[in-house]
Short mmCIF file of C-alpha atoms in Angstrom, two decimals:
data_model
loop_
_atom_site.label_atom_id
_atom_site.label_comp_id
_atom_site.label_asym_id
_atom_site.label_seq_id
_atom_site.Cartn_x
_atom_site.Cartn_y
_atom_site.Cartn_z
CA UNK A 1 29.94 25.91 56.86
CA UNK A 2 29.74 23.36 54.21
CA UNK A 3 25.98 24.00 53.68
CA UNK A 4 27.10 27.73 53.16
CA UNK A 5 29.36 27.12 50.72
CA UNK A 6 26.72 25.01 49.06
CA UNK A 7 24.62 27.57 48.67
CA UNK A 8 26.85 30.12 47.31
CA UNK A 9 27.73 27.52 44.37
CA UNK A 10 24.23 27.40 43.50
CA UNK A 11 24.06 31.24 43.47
CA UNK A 12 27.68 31.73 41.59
CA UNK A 13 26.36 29.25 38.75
CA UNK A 14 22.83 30.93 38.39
CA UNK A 15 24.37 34.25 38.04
CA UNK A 16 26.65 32.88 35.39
CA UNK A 17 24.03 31.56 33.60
CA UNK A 18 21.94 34.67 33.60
CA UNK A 19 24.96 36.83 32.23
CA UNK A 20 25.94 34.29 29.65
CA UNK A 21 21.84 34.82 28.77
CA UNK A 22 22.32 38.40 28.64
CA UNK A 23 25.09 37.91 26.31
CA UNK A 24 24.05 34.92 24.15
CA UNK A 25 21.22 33.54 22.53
CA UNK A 26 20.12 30.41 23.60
CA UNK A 27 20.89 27.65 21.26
CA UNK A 28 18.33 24.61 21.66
CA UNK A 29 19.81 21.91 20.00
CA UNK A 30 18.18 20.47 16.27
CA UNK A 31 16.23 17.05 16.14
CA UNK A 32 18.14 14.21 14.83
CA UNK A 33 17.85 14.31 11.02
CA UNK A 34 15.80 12.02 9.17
CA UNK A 35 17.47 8.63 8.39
CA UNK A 36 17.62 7.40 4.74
CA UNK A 37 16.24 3.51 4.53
CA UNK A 38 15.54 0.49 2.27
CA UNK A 39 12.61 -0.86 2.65
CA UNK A 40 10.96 -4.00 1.56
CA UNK A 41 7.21 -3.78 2.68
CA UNK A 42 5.64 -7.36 3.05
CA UNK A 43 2.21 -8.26 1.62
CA UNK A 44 1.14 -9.72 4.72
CA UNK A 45 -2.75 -9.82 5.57
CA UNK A 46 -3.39 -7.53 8.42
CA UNK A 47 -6.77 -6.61 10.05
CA UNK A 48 -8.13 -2.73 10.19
CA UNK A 49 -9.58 -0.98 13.15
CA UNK A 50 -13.04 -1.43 11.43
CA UNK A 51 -12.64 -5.46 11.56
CA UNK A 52 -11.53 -5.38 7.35
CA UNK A 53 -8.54 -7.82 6.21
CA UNK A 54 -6.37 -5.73 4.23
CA UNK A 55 -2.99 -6.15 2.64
CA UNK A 56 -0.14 -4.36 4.06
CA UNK A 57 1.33 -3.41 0.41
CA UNK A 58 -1.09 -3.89 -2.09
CA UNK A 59 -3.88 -2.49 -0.45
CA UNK A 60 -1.78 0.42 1.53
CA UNK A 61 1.49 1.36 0.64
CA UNK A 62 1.89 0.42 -3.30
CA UNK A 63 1.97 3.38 -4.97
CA UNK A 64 1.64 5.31 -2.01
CA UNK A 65 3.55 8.39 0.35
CA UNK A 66 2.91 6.81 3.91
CA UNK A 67 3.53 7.64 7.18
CA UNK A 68 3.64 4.30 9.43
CA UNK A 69 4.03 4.19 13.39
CA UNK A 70 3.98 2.02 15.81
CA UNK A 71 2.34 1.92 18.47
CA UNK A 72 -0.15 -0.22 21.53
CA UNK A 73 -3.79 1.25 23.57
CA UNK A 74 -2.36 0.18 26.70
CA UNK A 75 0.44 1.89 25.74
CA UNK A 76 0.92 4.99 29.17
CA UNK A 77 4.11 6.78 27.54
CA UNK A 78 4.69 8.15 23.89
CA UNK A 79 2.45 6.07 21.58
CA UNK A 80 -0.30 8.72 22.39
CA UNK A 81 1.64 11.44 22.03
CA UNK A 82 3.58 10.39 18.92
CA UNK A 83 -0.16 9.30 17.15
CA UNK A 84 -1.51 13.16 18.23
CA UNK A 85 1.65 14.36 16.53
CA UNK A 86 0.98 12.36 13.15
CA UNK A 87 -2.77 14.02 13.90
CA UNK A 88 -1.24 17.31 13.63
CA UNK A 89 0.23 16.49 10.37
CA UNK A 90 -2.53 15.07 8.89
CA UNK A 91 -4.87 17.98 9.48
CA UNK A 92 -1.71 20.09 8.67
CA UNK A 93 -1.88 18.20 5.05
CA UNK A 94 -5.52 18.56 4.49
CA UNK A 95 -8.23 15.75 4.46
CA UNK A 96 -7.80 15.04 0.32
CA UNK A 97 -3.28 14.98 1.08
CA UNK A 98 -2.63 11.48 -1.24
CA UNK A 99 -0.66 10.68 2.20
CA UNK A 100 -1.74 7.10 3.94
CA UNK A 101 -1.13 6.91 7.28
CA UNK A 102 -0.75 3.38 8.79
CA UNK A 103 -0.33 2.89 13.16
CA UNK A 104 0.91 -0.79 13.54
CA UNK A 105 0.13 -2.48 16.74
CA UNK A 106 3.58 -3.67 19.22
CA UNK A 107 0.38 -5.80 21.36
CA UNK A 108 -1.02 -8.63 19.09
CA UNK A 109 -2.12 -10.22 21.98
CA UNK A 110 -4.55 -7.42 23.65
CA UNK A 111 -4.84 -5.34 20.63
CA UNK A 112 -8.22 -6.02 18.80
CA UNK A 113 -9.89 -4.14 16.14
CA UNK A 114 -12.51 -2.42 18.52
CA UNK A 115 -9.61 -1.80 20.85
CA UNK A 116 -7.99 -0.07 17.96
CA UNK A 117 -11.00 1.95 17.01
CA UNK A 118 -11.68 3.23 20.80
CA UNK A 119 -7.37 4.33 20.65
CA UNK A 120 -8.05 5.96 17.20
CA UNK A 121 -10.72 8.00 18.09
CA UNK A 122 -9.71 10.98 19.85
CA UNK A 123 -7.17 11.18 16.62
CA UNK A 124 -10.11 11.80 13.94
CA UNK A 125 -7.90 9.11 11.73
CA UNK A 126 -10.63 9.64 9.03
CA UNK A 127 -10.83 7.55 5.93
CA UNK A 128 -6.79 7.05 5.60
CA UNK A 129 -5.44 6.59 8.33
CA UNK A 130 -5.22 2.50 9.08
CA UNK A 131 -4.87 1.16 12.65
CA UNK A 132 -3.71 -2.71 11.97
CA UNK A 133 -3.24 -5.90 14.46
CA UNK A 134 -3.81 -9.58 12.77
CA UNK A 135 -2.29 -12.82 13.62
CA UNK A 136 1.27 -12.67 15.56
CA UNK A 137 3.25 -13.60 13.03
CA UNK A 138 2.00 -11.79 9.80
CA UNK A 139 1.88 -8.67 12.17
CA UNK A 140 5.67 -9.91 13.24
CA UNK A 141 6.62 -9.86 9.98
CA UNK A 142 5.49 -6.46 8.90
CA UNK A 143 6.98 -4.63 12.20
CA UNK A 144 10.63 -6.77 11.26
CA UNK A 145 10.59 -5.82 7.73
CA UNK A 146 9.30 -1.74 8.91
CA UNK A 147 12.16 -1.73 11.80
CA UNK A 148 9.39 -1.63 14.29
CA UNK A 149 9.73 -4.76 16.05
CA UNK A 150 11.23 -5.17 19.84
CA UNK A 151 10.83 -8.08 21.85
CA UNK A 152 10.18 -5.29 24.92
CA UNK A 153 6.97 -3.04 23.64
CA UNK A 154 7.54 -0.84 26.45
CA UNK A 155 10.99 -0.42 25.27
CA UNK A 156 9.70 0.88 21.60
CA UNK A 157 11.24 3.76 19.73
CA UNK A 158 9.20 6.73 18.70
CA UNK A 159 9.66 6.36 14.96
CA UNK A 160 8.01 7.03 12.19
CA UNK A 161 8.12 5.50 8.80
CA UNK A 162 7.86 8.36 5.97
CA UNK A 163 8.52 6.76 2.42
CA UNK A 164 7.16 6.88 -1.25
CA UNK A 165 6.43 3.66 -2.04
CA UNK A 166 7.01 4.67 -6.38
CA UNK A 167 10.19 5.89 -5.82
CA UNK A 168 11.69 3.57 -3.34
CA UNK A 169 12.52 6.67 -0.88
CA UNK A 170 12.70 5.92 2.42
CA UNK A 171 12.86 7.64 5.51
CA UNK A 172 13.12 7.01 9.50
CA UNK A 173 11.90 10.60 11.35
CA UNK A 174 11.71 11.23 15.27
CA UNK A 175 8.09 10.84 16.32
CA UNK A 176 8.03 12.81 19.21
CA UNK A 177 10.07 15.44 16.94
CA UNK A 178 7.65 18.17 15.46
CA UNK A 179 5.14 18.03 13.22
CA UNK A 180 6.98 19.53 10.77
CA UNK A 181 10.15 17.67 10.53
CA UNK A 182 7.44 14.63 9.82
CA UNK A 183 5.89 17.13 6.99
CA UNK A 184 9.43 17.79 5.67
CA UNK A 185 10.25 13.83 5.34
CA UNK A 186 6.91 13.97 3.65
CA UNK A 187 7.70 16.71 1.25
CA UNK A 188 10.73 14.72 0.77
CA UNK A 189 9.61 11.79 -0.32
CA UNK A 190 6.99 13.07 -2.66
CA UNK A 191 9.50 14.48 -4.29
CA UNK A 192 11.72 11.85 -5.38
CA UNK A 193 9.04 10.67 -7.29
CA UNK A 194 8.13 14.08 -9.41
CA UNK A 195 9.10 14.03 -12.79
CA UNK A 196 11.36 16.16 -14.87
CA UNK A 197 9.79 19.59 -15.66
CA UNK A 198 9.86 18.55 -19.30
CA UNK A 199 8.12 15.37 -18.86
CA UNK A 200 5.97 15.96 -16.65
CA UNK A 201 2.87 17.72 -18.63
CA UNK A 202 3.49 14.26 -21.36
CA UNK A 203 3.64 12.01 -18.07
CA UNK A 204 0.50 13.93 -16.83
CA UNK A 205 -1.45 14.05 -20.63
CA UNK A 206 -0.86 10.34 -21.24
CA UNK A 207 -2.38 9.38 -17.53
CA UNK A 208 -5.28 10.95 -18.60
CA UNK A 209 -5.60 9.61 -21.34
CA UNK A 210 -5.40 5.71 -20.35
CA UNK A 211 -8.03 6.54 -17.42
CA UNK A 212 -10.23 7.95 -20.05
CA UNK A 213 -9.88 4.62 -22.42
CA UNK A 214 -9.62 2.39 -19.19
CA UNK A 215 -12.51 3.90 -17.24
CA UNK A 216 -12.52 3.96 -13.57
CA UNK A 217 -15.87 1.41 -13.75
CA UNK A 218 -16.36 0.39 -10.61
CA UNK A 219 -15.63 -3.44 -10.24
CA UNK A 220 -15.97 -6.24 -7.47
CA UNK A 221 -13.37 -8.65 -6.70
CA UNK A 222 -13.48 -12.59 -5.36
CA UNK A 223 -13.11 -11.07 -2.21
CA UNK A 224 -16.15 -8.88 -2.48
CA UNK A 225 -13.71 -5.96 -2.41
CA UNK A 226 -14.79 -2.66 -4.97
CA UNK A 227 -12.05 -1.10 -7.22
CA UNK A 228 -11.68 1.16 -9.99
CA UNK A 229 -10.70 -0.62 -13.06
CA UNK A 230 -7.93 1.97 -13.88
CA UNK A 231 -7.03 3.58 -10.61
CA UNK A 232 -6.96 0.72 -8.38
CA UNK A 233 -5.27 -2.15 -10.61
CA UNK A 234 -3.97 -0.79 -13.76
CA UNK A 235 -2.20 2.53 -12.90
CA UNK A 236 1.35 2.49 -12.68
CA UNK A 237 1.84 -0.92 -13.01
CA UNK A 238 2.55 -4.11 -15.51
CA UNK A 239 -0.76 -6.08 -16.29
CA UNK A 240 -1.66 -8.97 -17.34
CA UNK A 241 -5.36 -9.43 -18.61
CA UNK A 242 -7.29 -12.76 -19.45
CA UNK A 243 -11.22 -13.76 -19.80
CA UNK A 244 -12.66 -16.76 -18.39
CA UNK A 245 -16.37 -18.18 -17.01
CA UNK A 246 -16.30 -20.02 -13.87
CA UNK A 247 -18.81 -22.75 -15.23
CA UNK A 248 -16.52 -22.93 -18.55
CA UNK A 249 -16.24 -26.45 -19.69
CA UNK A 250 -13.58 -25.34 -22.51
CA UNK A 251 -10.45 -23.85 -22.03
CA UNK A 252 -10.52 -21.35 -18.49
CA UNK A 253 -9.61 -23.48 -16.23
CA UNK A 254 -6.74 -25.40 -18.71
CA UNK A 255 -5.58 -21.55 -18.75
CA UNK A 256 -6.13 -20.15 -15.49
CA UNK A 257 -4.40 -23.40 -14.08
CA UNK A 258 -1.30 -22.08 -16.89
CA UNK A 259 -1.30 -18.59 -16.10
CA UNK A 260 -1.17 -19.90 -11.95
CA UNK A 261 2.35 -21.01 -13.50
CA UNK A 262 3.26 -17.87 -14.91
CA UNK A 263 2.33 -15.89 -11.48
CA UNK A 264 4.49 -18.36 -9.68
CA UNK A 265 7.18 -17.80 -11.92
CA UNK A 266 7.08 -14.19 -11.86
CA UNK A 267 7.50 -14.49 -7.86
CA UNK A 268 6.26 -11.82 -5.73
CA UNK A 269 6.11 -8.77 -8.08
CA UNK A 270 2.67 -10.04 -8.52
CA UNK A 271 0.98 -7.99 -6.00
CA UNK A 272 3.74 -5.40 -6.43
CA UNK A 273 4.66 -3.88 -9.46
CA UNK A 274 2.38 -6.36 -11.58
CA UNK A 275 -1.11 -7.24 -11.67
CA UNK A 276 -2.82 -10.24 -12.70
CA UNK A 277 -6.63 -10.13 -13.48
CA UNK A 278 -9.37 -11.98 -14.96
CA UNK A 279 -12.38 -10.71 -16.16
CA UNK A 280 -15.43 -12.56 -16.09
CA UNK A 281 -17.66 -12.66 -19.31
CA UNK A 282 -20.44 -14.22 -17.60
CA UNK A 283 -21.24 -11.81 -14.67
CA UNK A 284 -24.78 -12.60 -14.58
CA UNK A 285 -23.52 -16.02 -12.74
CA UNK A 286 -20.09 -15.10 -11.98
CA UNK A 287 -20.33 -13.75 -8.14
CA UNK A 288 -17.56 -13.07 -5.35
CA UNK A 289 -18.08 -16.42 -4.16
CA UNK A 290 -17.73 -18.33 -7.59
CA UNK A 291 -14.81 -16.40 -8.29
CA UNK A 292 -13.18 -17.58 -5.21
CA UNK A 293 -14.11 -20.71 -5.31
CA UNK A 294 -12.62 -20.66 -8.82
CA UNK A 295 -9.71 -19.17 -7.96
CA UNK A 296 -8.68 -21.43 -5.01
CA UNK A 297 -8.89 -24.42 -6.92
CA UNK A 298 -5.80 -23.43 -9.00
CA UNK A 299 -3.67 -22.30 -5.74
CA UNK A 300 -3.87 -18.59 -6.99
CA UNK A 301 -1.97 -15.93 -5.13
CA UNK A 302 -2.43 -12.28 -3.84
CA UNK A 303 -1.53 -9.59 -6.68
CA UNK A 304 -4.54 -11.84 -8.87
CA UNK A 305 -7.71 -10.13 -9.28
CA UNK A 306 -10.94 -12.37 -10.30
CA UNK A 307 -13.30 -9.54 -10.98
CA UNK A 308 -17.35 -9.52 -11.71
CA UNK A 309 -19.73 -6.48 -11.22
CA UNK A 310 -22.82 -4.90 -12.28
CA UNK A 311 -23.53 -6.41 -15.90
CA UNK A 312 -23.33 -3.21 -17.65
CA UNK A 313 -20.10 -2.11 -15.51
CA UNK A 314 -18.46 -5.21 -16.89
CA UNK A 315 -19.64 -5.09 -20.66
CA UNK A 316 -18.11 -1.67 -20.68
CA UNK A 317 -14.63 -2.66 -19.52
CA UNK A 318 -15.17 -5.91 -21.62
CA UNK A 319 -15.44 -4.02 -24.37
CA UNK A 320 -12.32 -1.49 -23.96
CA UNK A 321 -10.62 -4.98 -24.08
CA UNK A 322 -12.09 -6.58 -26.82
CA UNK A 323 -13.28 -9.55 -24.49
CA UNK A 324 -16.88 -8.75 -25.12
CA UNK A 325 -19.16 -11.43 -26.39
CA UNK A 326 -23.30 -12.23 -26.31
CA UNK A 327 -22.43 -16.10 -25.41
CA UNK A 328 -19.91 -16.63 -22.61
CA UNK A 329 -18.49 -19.98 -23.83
CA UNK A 330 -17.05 -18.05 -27.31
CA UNK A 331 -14.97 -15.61 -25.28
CA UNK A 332 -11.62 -14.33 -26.14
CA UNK A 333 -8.29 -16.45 -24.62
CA UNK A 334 -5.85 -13.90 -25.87
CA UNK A 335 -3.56 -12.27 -23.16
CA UNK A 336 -3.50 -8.78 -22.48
CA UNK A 337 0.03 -7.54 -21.23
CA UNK A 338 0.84 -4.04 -21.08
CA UNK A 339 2.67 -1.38 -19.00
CA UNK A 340 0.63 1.37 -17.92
CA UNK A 341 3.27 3.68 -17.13
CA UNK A 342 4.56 3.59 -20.76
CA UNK A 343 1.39 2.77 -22.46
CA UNK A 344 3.03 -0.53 -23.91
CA UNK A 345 0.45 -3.15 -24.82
CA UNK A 346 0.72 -6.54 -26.58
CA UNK A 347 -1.33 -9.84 -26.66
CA UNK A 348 0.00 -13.14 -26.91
CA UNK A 349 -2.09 -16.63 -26.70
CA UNK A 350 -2.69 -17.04 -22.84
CA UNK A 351 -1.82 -20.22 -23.43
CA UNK A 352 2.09 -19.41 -24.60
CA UNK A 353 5.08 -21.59 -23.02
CA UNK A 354 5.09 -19.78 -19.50
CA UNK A 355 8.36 -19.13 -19.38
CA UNK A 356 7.84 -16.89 -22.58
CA UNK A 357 4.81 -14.95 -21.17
CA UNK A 358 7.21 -13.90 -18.47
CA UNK A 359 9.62 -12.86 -20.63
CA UNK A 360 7.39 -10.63 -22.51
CA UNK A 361 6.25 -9.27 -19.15
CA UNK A 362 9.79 -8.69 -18.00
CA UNK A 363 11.19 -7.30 -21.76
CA UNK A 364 8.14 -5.36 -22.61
CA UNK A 365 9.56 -2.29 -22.70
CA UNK A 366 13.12 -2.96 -24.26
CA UNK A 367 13.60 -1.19 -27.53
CA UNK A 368 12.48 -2.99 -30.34
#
């Protein structure tokens, strides 16, 4: 009997079901709604899937939109599915979208760069999309700081990180959600950054104009690392410019050793918000290396950009600056400080009481 009765449960509740689906539209229920953050991203040295240090916010996420997941290759449950899902978007964005995308590895331990490269691959990542491991604890760091980290990384949430790293905006989305709540967040987040209607063609006229006067000259750092003068380290930031020689015997390494002061006062908005660089006025003899080599000797940190190049790449950008000069050892050792978003420039003597640099830096734009 009671195997009877059993069975006409099962056929009482299907034919409910199929008259309450006559009746009703089915109502599948929304995806969790994106999760407003702060977010302090650490400039920790990571490595790439193609075996290149980077830095997780001055090389990737300053001044950025991003989309950053986390994920592992040995990984036999969502990471693939969540990273074909960020694929989606990115090809839904188009290959030229100023979106980064960044895939953190949960597997230090197993998780090399060519390991990283073979996961990638059936993605089509293309030029930015980063896939990062490093050493444990700088990759520890990062996933902490992102809200990535679990002591279990078979017990990992599908999130994904969607911010604008201008504005601040923040946002946690559902991975294994659709692509297009991910392109909303994304839309999102771009747009806290847009300026007002009325400022925007001024915002848009004076850009163009400081990339025309700054160049984007292609220049090598003392890591060996290519950037364009205004693009890469002058846009959208605070800057402070010096000259200097690495065989100087006069006054660059009395000032680089005083501006090393200044950086460490200024704490770590250098690599942030503010850039520090020196320009070399002797890059005949003035290579990566030398630069380095320079640089280390006065305890330098990241943010600080030592930068040589091609001669006639740097005489050009030397001379944009007024730091140009035929003999090295008579170069310039005024300081350059200026905010590029406001077009604010001043010089002071580079070798100024440090604490009043910083001031200036921190005050430029107060009203006079």
């Amino acid at each position: 009997m009671l195997p009877r009765l059993r069975c006409l449960a099962v056929l009482l509740a299907l034919s409910t079901a199929a008259a309450a689906s006559a009746q009703d539209t089915v109502r599948v229920p929304a995806p969790p709604p994106a999760e407003s953050l702060q977010v302090q991203v650490p400039d920790v040295s990571l490595v790439d899937q193609h075996g290149r240090t980077v830095r997780l916010w001055s090389d990737l996420v300053r001044g950025q939109v991003v989309a950053i997941n986390f994920v592992f290759t040995r990984c036999k449950t969502i990471c693939a599915p969540m990273t074909a899902t960020l694929a989606r978007v990115r090809k839904e964005l188009g290959p030229n979208a100023p979106v980064r995308f960044i895939s953190i590895t949960l597997d230090v331990a197993h998780d090399t760069p060519g390991k990283l490269a073979r996961f990638a691959e059936p993605f089509s990542p293309g030029p930015r999309w980063s896939f990062l491991t490093g050493e444990p604890e700088q990759v520890k760091q990062a996933l902490v700081a992102l809200g990535g980290y679990t002591p279990d990384k078979e017990a990992h949430r599908p999130l994904v990180l969607v911010g604008n790293a201008t504005a601040g905006r923040w946002l946690r989305v559902d991975g294994l959600g659709s692509a297009s709540s991910i392109l909303d967040a994304l839309r999102e987040v771009r747009a806290a950054s847009a300026p007002p209607p009325e400022l925007e063609d001024a915002t848009a006229a004076r850009d163009a104009s400081a990339a025309r006067y700054f160049t984007n000259t292609e220049l090598i750092d003392q890591h060996g690392k290519p950037h364009r003068f205004y693009e890469d380290l002058i846009r959208g930031r605070k800057v402070l410019i010096n000259f200097a020689f690495t065989s100087c015997k006069g006054v660059c390494s009395p000032m680089t050793k005083h501006l090393a002061e200044v950086q460490r006062k200024l704490g770590a908005r250098v690599g942030q918000d503010i850039t520090m660089i020196t320009l070399s006025v002797d890059p005949a003899n003035d290579t990566p290396e030398s630069l380095a080599r320079f640089a280390r000797k006065f305890s330098t940190g990241p943010g600080w950009y030592f930068l040589t190049g091609a001669r006639e790449n740097v005489a050009l950008v030397l001379k944009k600056l007024g730091g140009y000069t035929e003999d090295p050892a008579a170069h310039s050792s005024v300081l350059l400080i200026g905010d590029a978003a406001t077009g604010t420039w001043v010089k002071a003597p580079a070798m100024s009481a440090a604490d009043n640099l910083v001031y200036a830096v921190e005050h430029l734009d107060d009203p006079r």
